Short mmCIF file of C-alpha atoms and ligand atoms in Angstrom, two decimals:
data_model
loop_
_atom_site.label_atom_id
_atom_site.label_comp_id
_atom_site.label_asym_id
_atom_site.label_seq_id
_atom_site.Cartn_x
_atom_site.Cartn_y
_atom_site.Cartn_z
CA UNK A 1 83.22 138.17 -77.64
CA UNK A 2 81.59 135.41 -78.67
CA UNK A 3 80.67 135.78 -82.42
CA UNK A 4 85.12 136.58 -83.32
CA UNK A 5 85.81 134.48 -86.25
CA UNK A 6 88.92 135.91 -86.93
CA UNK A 7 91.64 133.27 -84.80
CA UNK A 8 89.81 130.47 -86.48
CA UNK A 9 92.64 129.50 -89.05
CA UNK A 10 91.72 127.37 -91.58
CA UNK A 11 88.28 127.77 -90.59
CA UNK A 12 86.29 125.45 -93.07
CA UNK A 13 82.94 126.85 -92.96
CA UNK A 14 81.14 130.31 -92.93
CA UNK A 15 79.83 129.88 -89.01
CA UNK A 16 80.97 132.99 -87.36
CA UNK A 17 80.43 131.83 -83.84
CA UNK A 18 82.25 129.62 -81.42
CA UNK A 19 81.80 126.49 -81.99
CA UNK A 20 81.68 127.38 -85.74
CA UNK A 21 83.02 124.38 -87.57
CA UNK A 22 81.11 122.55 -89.84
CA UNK A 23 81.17 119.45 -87.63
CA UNK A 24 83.93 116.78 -86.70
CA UNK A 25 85.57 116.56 -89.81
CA UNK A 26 85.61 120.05 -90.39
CA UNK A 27 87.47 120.63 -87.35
CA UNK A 28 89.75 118.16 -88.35
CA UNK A 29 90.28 119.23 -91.54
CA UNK A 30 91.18 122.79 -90.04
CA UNK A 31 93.60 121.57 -87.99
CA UNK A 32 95.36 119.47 -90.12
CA UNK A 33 95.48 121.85 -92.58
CA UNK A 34 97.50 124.10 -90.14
CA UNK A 35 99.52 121.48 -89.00
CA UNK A 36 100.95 120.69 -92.96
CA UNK A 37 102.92 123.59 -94.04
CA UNK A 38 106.65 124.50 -94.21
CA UNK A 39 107.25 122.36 -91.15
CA UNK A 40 106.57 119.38 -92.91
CA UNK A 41 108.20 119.35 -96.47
CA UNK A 42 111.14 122.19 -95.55
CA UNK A 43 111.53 121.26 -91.79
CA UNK A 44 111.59 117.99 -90.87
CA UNK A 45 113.89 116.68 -93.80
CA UNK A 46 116.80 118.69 -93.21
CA UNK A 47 116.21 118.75 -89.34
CA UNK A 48 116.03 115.08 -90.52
CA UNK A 49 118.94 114.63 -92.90
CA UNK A 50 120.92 116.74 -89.57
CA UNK A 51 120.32 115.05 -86.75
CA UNK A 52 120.67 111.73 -87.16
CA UNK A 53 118.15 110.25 -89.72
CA UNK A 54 116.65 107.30 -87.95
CA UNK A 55 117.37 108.20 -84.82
CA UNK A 56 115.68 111.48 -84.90
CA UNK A 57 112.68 109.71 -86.49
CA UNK A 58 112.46 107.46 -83.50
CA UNK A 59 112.95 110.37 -80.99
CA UNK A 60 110.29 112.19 -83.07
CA UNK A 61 107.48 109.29 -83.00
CA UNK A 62 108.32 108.64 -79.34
CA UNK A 63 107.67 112.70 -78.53
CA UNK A 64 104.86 112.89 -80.50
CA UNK A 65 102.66 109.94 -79.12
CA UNK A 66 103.76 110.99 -75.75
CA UNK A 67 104.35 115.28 -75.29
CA UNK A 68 102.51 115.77 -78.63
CA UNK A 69 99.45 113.75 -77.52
CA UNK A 70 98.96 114.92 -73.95
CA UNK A 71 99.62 118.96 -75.35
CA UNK A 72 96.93 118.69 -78.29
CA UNK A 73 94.55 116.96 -75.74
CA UNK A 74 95.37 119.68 -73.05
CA UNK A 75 95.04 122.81 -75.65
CA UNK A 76 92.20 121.97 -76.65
CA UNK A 77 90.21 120.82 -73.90
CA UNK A 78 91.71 123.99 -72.00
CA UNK A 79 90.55 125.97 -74.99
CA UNK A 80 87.08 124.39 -75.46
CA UNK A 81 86.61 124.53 -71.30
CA UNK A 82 87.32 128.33 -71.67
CA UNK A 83 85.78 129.86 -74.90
CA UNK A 84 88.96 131.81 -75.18
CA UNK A 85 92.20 131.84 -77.11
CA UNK A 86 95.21 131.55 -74.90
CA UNK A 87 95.70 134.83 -73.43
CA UNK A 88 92.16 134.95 -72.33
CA UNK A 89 92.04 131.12 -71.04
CA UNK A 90 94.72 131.74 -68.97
CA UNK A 91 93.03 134.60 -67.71
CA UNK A 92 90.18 132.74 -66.91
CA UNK A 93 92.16 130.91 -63.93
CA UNK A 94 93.40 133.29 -62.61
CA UNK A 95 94.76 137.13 -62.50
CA UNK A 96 98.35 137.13 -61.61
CA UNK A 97 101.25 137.86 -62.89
CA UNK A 98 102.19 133.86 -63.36
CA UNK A 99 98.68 133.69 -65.48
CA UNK A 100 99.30 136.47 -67.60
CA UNK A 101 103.18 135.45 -68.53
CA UNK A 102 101.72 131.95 -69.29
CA UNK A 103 99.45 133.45 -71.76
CA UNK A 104 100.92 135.60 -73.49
CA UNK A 105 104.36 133.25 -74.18
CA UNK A 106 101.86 131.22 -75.94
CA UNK A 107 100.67 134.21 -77.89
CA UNK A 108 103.75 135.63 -79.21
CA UNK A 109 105.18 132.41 -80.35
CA UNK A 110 103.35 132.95 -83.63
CA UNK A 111 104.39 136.39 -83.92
CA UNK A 112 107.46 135.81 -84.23
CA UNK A 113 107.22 132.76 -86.73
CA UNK A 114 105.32 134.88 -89.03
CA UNK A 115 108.10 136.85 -90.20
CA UNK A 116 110.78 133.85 -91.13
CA UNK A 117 108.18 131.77 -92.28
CA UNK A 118 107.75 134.26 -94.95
CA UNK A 119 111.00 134.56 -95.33
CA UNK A 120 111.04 130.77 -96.71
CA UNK A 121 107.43 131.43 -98.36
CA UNK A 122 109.26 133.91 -100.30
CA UNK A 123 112.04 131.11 -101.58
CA UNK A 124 109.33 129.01 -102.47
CA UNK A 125 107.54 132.17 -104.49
CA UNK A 126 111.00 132.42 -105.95
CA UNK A 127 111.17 128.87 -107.08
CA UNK A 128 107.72 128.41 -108.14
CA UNK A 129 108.35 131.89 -110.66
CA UNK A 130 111.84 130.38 -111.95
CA UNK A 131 110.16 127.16 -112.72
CA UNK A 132 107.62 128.75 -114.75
CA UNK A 133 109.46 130.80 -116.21
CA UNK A 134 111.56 127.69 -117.20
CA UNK A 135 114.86 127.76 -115.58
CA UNK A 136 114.59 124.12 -114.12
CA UNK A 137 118.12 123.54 -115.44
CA UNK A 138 119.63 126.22 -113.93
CA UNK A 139 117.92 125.82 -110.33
CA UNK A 140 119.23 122.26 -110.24
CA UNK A 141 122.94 123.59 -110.85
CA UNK A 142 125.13 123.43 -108.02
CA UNK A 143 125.50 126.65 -105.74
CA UNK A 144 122.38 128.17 -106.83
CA UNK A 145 120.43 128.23 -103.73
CA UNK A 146 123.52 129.60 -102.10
CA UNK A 147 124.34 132.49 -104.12
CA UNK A 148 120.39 132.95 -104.27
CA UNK A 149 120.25 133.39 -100.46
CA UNK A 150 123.64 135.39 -100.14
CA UNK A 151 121.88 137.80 -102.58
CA UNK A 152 119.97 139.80 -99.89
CA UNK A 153 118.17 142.06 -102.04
CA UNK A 154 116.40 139.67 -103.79
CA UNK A 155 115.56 137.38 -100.47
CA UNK A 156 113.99 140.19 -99.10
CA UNK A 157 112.35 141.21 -102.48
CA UNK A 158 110.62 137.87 -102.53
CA UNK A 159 109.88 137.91 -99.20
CA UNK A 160 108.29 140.79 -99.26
CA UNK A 161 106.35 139.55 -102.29
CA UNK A 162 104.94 136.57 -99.82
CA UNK A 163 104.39 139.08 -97.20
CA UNK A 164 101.95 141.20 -99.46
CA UNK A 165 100.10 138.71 -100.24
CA UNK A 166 99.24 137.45 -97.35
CA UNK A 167 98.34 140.83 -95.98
CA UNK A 168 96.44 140.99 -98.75
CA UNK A 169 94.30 138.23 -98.15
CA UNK A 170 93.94 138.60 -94.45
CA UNK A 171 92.91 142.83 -95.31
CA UNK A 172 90.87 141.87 -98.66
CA UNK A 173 88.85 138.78 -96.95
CA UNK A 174 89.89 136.29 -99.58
CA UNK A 175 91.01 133.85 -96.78
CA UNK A 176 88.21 131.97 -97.32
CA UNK A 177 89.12 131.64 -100.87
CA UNK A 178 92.27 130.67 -100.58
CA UNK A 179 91.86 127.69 -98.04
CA UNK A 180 89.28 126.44 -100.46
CA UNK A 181 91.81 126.55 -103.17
CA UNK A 182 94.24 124.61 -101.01
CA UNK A 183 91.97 122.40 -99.88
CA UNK A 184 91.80 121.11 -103.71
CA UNK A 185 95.84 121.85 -103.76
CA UNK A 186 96.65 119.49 -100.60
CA UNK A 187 95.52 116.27 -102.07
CA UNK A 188 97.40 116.73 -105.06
CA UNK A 189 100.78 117.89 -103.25
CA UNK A 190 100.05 114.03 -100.85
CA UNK A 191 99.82 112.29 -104.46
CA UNK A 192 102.73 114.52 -106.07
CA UNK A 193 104.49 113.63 -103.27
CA UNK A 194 104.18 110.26 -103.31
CA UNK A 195 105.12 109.88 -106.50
CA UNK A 196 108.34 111.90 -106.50
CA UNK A 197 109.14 109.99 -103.40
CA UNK A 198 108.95 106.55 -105.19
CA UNK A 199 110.99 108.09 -107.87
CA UNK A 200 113.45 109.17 -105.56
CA UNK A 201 113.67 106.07 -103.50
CA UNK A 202 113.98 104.20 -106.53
CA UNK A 203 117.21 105.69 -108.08
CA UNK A 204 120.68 103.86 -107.58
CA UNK A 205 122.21 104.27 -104.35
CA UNK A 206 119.13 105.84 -102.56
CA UNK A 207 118.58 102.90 -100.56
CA UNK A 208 121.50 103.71 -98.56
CA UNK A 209 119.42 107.07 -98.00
CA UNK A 210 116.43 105.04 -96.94
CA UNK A 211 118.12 103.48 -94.51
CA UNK A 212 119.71 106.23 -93.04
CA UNK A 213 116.00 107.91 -92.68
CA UNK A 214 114.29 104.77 -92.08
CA UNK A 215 116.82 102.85 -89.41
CA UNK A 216 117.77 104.14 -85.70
CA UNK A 217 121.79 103.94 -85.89
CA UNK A 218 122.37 104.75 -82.03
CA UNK A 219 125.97 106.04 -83.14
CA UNK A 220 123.99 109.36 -84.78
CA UNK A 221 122.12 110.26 -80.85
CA UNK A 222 123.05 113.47 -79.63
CA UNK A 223 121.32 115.26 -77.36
CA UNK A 224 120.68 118.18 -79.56
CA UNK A 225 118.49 114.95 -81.69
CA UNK A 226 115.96 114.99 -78.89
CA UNK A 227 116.07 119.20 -78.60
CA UNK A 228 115.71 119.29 -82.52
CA UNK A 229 112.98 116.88 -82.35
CA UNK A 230 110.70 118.65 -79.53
CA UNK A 231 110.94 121.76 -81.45
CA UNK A 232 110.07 120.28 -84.63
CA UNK A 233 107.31 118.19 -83.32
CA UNK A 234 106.25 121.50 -81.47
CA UNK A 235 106.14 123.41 -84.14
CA UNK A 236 104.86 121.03 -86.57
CA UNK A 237 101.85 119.93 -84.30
CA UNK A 238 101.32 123.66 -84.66
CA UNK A 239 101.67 122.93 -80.21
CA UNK A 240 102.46 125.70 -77.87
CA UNK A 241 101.26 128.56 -79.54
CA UNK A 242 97.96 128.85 -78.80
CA UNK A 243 96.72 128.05 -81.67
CA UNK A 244 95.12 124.98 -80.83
CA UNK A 245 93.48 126.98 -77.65
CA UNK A 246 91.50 129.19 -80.14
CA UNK A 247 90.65 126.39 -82.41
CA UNK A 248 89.66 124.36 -79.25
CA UNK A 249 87.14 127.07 -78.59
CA UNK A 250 85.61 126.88 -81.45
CA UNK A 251 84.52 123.29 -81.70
CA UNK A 252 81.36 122.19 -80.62
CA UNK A 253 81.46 119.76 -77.05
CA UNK A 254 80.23 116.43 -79.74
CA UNK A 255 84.00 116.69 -81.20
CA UNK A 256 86.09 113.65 -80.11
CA UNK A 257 88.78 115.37 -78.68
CA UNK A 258 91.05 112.07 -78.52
CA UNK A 259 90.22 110.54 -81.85
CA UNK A 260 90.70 113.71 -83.83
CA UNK A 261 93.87 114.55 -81.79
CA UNK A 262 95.31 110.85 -83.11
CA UNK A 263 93.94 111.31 -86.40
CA UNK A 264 95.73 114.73 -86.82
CA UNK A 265 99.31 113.55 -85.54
CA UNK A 266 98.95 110.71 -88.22
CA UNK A 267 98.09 113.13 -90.80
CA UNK A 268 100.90 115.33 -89.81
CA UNK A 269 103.80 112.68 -89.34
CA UNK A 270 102.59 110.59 -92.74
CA UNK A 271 102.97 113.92 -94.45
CA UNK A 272 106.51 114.58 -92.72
CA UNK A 273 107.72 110.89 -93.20
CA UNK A 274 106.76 111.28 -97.21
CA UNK A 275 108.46 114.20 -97.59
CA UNK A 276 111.89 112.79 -95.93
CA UNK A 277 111.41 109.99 -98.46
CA UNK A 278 111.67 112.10 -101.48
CA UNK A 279 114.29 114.02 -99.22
CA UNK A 280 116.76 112.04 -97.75
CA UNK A 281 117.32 109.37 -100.57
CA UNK A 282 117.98 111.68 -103.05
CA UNK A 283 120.62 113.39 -101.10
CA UNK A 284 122.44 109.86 -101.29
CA UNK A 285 121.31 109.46 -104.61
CA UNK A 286 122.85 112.22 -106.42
CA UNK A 287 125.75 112.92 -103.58
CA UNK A 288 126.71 109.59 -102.36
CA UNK A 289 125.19 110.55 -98.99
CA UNK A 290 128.21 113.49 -98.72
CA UNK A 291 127.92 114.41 -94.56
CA UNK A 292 128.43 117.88 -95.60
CA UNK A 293 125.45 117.58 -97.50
CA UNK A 294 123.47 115.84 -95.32
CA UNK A 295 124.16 118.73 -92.85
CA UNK A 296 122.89 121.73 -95.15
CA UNK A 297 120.25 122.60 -93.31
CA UNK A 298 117.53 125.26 -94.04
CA UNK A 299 118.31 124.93 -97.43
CA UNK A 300 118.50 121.35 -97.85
CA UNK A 301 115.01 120.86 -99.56
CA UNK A 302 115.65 123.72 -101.78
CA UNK A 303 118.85 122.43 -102.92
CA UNK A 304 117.55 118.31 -103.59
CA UNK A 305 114.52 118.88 -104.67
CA UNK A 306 115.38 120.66 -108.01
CA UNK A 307 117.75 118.24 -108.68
CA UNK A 308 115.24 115.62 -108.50
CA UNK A 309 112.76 117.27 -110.53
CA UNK A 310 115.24 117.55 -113.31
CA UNK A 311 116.55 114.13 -113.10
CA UNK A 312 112.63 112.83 -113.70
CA UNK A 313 113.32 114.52 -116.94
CA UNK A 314 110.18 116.31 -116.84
CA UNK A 315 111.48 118.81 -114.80
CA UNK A 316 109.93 122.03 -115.57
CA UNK A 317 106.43 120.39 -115.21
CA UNK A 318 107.14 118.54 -112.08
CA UNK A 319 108.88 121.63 -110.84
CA UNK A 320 105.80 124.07 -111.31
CA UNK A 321 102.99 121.48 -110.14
CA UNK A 322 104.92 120.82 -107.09
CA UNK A 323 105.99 124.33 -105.83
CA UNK A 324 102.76 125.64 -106.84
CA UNK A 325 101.11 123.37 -104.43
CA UNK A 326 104.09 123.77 -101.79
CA UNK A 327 103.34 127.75 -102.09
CA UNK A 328 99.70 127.26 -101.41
CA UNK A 329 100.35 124.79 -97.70
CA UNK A 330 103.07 127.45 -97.04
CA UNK A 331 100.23 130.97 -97.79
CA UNK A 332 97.75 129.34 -95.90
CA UNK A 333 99.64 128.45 -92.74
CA UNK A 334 101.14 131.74 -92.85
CA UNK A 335 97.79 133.13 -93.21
CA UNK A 336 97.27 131.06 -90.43
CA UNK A 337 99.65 132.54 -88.01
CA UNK A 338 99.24 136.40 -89.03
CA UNK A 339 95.65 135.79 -88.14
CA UNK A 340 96.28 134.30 -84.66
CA UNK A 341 99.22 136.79 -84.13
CA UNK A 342 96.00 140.06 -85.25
CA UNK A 343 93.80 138.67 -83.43
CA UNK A 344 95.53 138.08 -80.22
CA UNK A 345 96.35 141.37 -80.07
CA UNK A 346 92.45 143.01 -80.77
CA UNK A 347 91.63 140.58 -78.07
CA UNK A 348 94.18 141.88 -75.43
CA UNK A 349 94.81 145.00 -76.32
CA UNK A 350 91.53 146.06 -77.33
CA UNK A 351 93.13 147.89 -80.44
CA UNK A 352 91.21 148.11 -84.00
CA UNK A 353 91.89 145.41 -86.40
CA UNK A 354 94.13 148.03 -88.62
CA UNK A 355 96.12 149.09 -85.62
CA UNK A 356 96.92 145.22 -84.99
CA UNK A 357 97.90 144.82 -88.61
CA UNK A 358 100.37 148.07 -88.65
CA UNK A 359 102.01 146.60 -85.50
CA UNK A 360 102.54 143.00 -86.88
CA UNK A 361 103.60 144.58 -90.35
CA UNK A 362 106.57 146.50 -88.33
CA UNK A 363 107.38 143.05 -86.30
CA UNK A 364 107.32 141.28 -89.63
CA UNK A 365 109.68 144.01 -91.39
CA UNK A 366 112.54 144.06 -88.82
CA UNK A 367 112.42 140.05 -87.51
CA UNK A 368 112.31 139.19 -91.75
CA UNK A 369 114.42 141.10 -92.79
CA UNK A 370 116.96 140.39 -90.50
CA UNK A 371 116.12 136.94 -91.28
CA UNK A 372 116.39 137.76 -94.85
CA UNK A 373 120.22 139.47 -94.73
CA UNK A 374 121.16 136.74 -92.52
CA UNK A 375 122.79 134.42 -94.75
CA UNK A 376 123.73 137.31 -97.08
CA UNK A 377 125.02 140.74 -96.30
CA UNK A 378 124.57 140.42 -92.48
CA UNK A 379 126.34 136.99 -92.64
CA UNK A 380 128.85 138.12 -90.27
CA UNK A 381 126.47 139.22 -87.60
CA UNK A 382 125.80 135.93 -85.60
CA UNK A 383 123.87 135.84 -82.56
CA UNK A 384 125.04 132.99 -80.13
CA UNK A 385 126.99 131.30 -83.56
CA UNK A 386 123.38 131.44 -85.13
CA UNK A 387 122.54 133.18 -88.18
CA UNK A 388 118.95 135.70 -87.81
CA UNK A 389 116.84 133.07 -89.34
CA UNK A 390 118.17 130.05 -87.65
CA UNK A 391 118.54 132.18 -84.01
CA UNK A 392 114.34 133.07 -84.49
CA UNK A 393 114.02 129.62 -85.41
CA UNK A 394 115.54 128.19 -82.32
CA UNK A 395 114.26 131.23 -79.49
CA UNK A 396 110.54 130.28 -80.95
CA UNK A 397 110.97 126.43 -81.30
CA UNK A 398 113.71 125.20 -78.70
CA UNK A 399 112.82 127.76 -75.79
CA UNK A 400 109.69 129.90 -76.03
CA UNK A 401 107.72 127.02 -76.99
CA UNK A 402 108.87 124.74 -74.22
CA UNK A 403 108.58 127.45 -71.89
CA UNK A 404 104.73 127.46 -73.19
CA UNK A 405 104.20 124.14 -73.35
CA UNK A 406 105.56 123.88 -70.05
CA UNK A 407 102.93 126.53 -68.54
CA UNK A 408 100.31 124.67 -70.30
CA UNK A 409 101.39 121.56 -67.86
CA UNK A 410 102.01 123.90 -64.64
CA UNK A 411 98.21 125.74 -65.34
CA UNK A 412 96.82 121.86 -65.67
CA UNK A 413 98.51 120.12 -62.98
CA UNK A 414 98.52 123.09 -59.98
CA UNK A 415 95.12 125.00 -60.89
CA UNK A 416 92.53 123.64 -63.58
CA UNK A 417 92.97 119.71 -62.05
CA UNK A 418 93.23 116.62 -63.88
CA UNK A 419 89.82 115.95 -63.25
CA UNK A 420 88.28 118.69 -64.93
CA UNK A 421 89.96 118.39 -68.02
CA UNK A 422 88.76 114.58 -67.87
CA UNK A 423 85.37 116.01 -67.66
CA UNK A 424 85.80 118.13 -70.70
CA UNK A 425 87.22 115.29 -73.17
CA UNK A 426 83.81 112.71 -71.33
CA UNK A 427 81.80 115.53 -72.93
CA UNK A 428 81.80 113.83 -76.32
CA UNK A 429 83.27 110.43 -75.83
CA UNK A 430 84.94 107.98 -73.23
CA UNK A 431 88.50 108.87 -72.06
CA UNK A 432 90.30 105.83 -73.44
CA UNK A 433 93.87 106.96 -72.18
CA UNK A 434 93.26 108.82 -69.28
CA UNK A 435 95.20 106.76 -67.07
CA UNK A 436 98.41 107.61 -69.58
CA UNK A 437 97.51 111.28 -70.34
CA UNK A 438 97.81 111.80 -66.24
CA UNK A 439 101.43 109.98 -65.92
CA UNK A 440 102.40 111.65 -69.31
CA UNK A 441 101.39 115.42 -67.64
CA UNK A 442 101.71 115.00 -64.06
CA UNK A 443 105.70 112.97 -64.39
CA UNK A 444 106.95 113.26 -68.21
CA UNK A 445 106.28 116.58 -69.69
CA UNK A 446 107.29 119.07 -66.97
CA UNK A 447 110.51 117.37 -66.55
CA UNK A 448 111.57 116.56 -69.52
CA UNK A 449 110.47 119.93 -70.91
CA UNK A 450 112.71 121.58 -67.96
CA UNK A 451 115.42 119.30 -68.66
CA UNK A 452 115.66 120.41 -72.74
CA UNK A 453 114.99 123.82 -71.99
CA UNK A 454 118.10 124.17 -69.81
CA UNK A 455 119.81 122.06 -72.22
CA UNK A 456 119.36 123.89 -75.51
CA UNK A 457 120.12 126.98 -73.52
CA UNK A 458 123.18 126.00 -71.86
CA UNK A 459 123.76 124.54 -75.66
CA UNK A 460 123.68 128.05 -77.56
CA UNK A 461 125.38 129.71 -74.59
CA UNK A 462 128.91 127.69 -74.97
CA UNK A 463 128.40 126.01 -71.58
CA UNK A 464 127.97 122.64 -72.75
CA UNK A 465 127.98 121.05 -76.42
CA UNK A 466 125.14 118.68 -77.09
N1 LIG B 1 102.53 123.58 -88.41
C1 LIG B 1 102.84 124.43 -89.51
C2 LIG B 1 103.81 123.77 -90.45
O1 LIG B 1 104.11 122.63 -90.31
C3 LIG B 1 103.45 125.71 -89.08
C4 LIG B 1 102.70 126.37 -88.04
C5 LIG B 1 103.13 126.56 -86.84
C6 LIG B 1 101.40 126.90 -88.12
N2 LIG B 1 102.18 127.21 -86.13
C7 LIG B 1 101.12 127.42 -86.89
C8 LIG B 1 100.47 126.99 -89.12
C9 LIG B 1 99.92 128.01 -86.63
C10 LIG B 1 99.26 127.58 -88.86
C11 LIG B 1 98.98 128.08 -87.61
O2 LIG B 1 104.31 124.39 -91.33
#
């Protein structure tokens, strides 16, 4: 199976073999551009804005140069080692039962984000065809987003909409296409960003904003801060879903694994920290920092960032330039994860690549549009307190991917050895942290990840409140 192109998101250049990116940069490039999406300009602000604004930034940077570091590193050393996406490089240890399980929880992770990320790739499609056709004033009017998303028909119209089209590209072949597109898109969204950010952080009374982003109060900790932040930095990272196994087998063994690891998570987090900046502020800005605001959640970019846009005065413009280039990070990382999520299964189940499709297409139907009635007609149906999208959101982020990043740890520490993986990153380049990266995975990661596992279970079960 060595020539399979198809679980190389992202994939910058036409190679269609292992190995098959277009050098270091091109890997990089591929990864980062999976790693910005959603997570990064929907995500982390209102996870952000929730959970205790400086504080959870602080839990977040300590996570991510810790668990985030040693995971990329592992993934894709495990993944380069192997050849194989994660199913298969579990296999390659071993046959059991434990092997297997270990695999596959890595696999389905991204099935099951697939769906409700489309679900908020179809708000975006929603916003980015009311700005243009020149509503700005009335999508920064209060309650908007909320009767919008309490309308299930249309959710689920629009997020069907976003669904087709990325079938579309994935059956039609235009992924290539597209990621050039957004390749072009990307670096304008960094520089739109930036400049609605200073905009925002500029306005009376955002300071207060900044600081509550920017500044660690230790009165906002809660538990649930460190939970929240795992999962986002998981799921941001694009960690513990085996994606980065499959891109890890593609990259040649001259690819500094620990450079381009660093270089990614600064990518990543400068992205996320931008977009809180436009975020947060403005939320104190135009609401006087109102806690119930603050605490809005999923819908908390959708709800600021209109507002902003129309106070800039140029609104409409603003408005389409920016969602345009938010739809485009959002298609391809969807794109992204359908494409793992196929070609997982033609790997394991040996099934044609239609077959694969029809199967994800059914997943995507029921988990979305559950995901889509959720706030809306099915708004009574709660499961553990959770609405459907927000209950997906937390089974994928807060348990199944600690549960894989925690098999990750148990394949590295009790079968594949320390050592070997050492050998893999000395292919290309010196191990510079090895000494850390073996305290990190052998003491911190299990632990902790058992520790917030239990936690955020006991959490949504009513036995104890974080
Ligand atoms: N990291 C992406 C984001 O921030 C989302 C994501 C998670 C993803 N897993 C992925 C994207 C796999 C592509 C492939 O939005």
């Amino acid at each position: 199976m060595k020539e399979k192109v198809s679980a190389a998101p992202s994939h910058p250049g036409k190679g269609a073999q292992r190995s098959g990116f277009s050098g270091k940069l091109g890997y990089i490039l591929a990864v980062a551009g999976s790693a910005v999406g959603l997570g990064n300009i929907w995500r982390f602000p209102y996870l952000a804005a929730k959970y205790g604004g400086g504080m959870f930034l602080l839990v977040y940077l300590l996570l991510m140069v810790t668990f985030g570091y040693v995971l990329i590193m592992s993934e894709t050393a495990l993944g380069r080692m192997t050849g194989k996406s994660p199913v298969g490089a579990f296999r390659a240890f071993g046959k059991s039962l434990p092997f297997c399980l270990g695999g596959w929880v890595n696999a389905v992770v991204p099935m099951l984000i697939v769906p409700y990320y489309c679900v908020i790739g179809g708000w975006v499609l929603k916003y980015l065809v009311e700005y243009l056709k020149g509503s700005a004033a009335a999508l920064a009017g209060d309650g908007y987003f909320t009767d919008f998303i309490a309308s299930s028909g249309k959710v689920e119209f629009w997020f069907l909409c976003f669904s087709l089209l990325v079938f579309f590209v994935i059956l039609a072949g235009v992924k290539q296409g597209v990621e050039r597109v957004s390749k072009v898109m990307m670096p304008v969204l960094v520089m739109l960003a930036v400049l609605v950010a200073v905009y925002s952080v500029s306005r009376p009374g955002a300071w207060e904003g900044v600081k509550y982003f920017l500044i660690p109060n230790f009165d906002n900790f809660s538990w649930m801060t460190v939970v929240a932040a795992m999962g986002q930095m998981f799921y941001s990272l694009s960690i513990a879903m085996g994606v980065l196994y499959t891109y890890g087998s593609y990259i040649g063994k001259d690819v500094d694994i620990e450079k381009s690891t660093a270089q990614v998570e600064l990518f990543d987090t400068a992205i996320a920290l931008l977009a809180g900046l436009m975020i947060i502020p403005a939320v104190f800005a135009f609401s006087g920092g109102d806690m119930e605001m603050l605490q809005a959640g999923p819908s908390l970019t959708f709800i600021t960032l209109p507002k902003i846009f129309s106070s800039m005065g140029v609104g409409a413009l603003v408005g389409v330039a920016f969602f345009l280039m938010f739809f485009f990070a959002a298609l391809t990382s969807a794109i992204s994860l359908l494409e793992t999520s196929v070609s997982s299964l033609e790997d394991e189940m040996h099934w044609g690549r239609p077959k694969c499709c029809l199967l994800m297409a059914v997943v995507m139907m029921v988990v979305g549009t559950t995901s889509s009635f959720g706030y809306g007609i099915w708004d009574s149906v709660k499961i553990f307190g959770l609405a459907f999208l927000d209950f997906f959101d937390f089974l994928t982020n807060s348990v199944m991917m600690p549960l894989a990043a925690f098999s990750t740890c148990i394949l590295i520490i009790r079968v594949v050895g320390f050592k070997k993986i050492a050998e893999e990153v000395e292919c290309s380049s010196a191990f510079r942290r090895k000494k850390l990266y073996n305290f990190f995975l052998k003491y911190l990661a299990p632990v902790c990840i058992a520790i917030i596992l239990f936690s955020s279970i006991a959490n949504v079960l009513g036995w104890i409140t974080l």
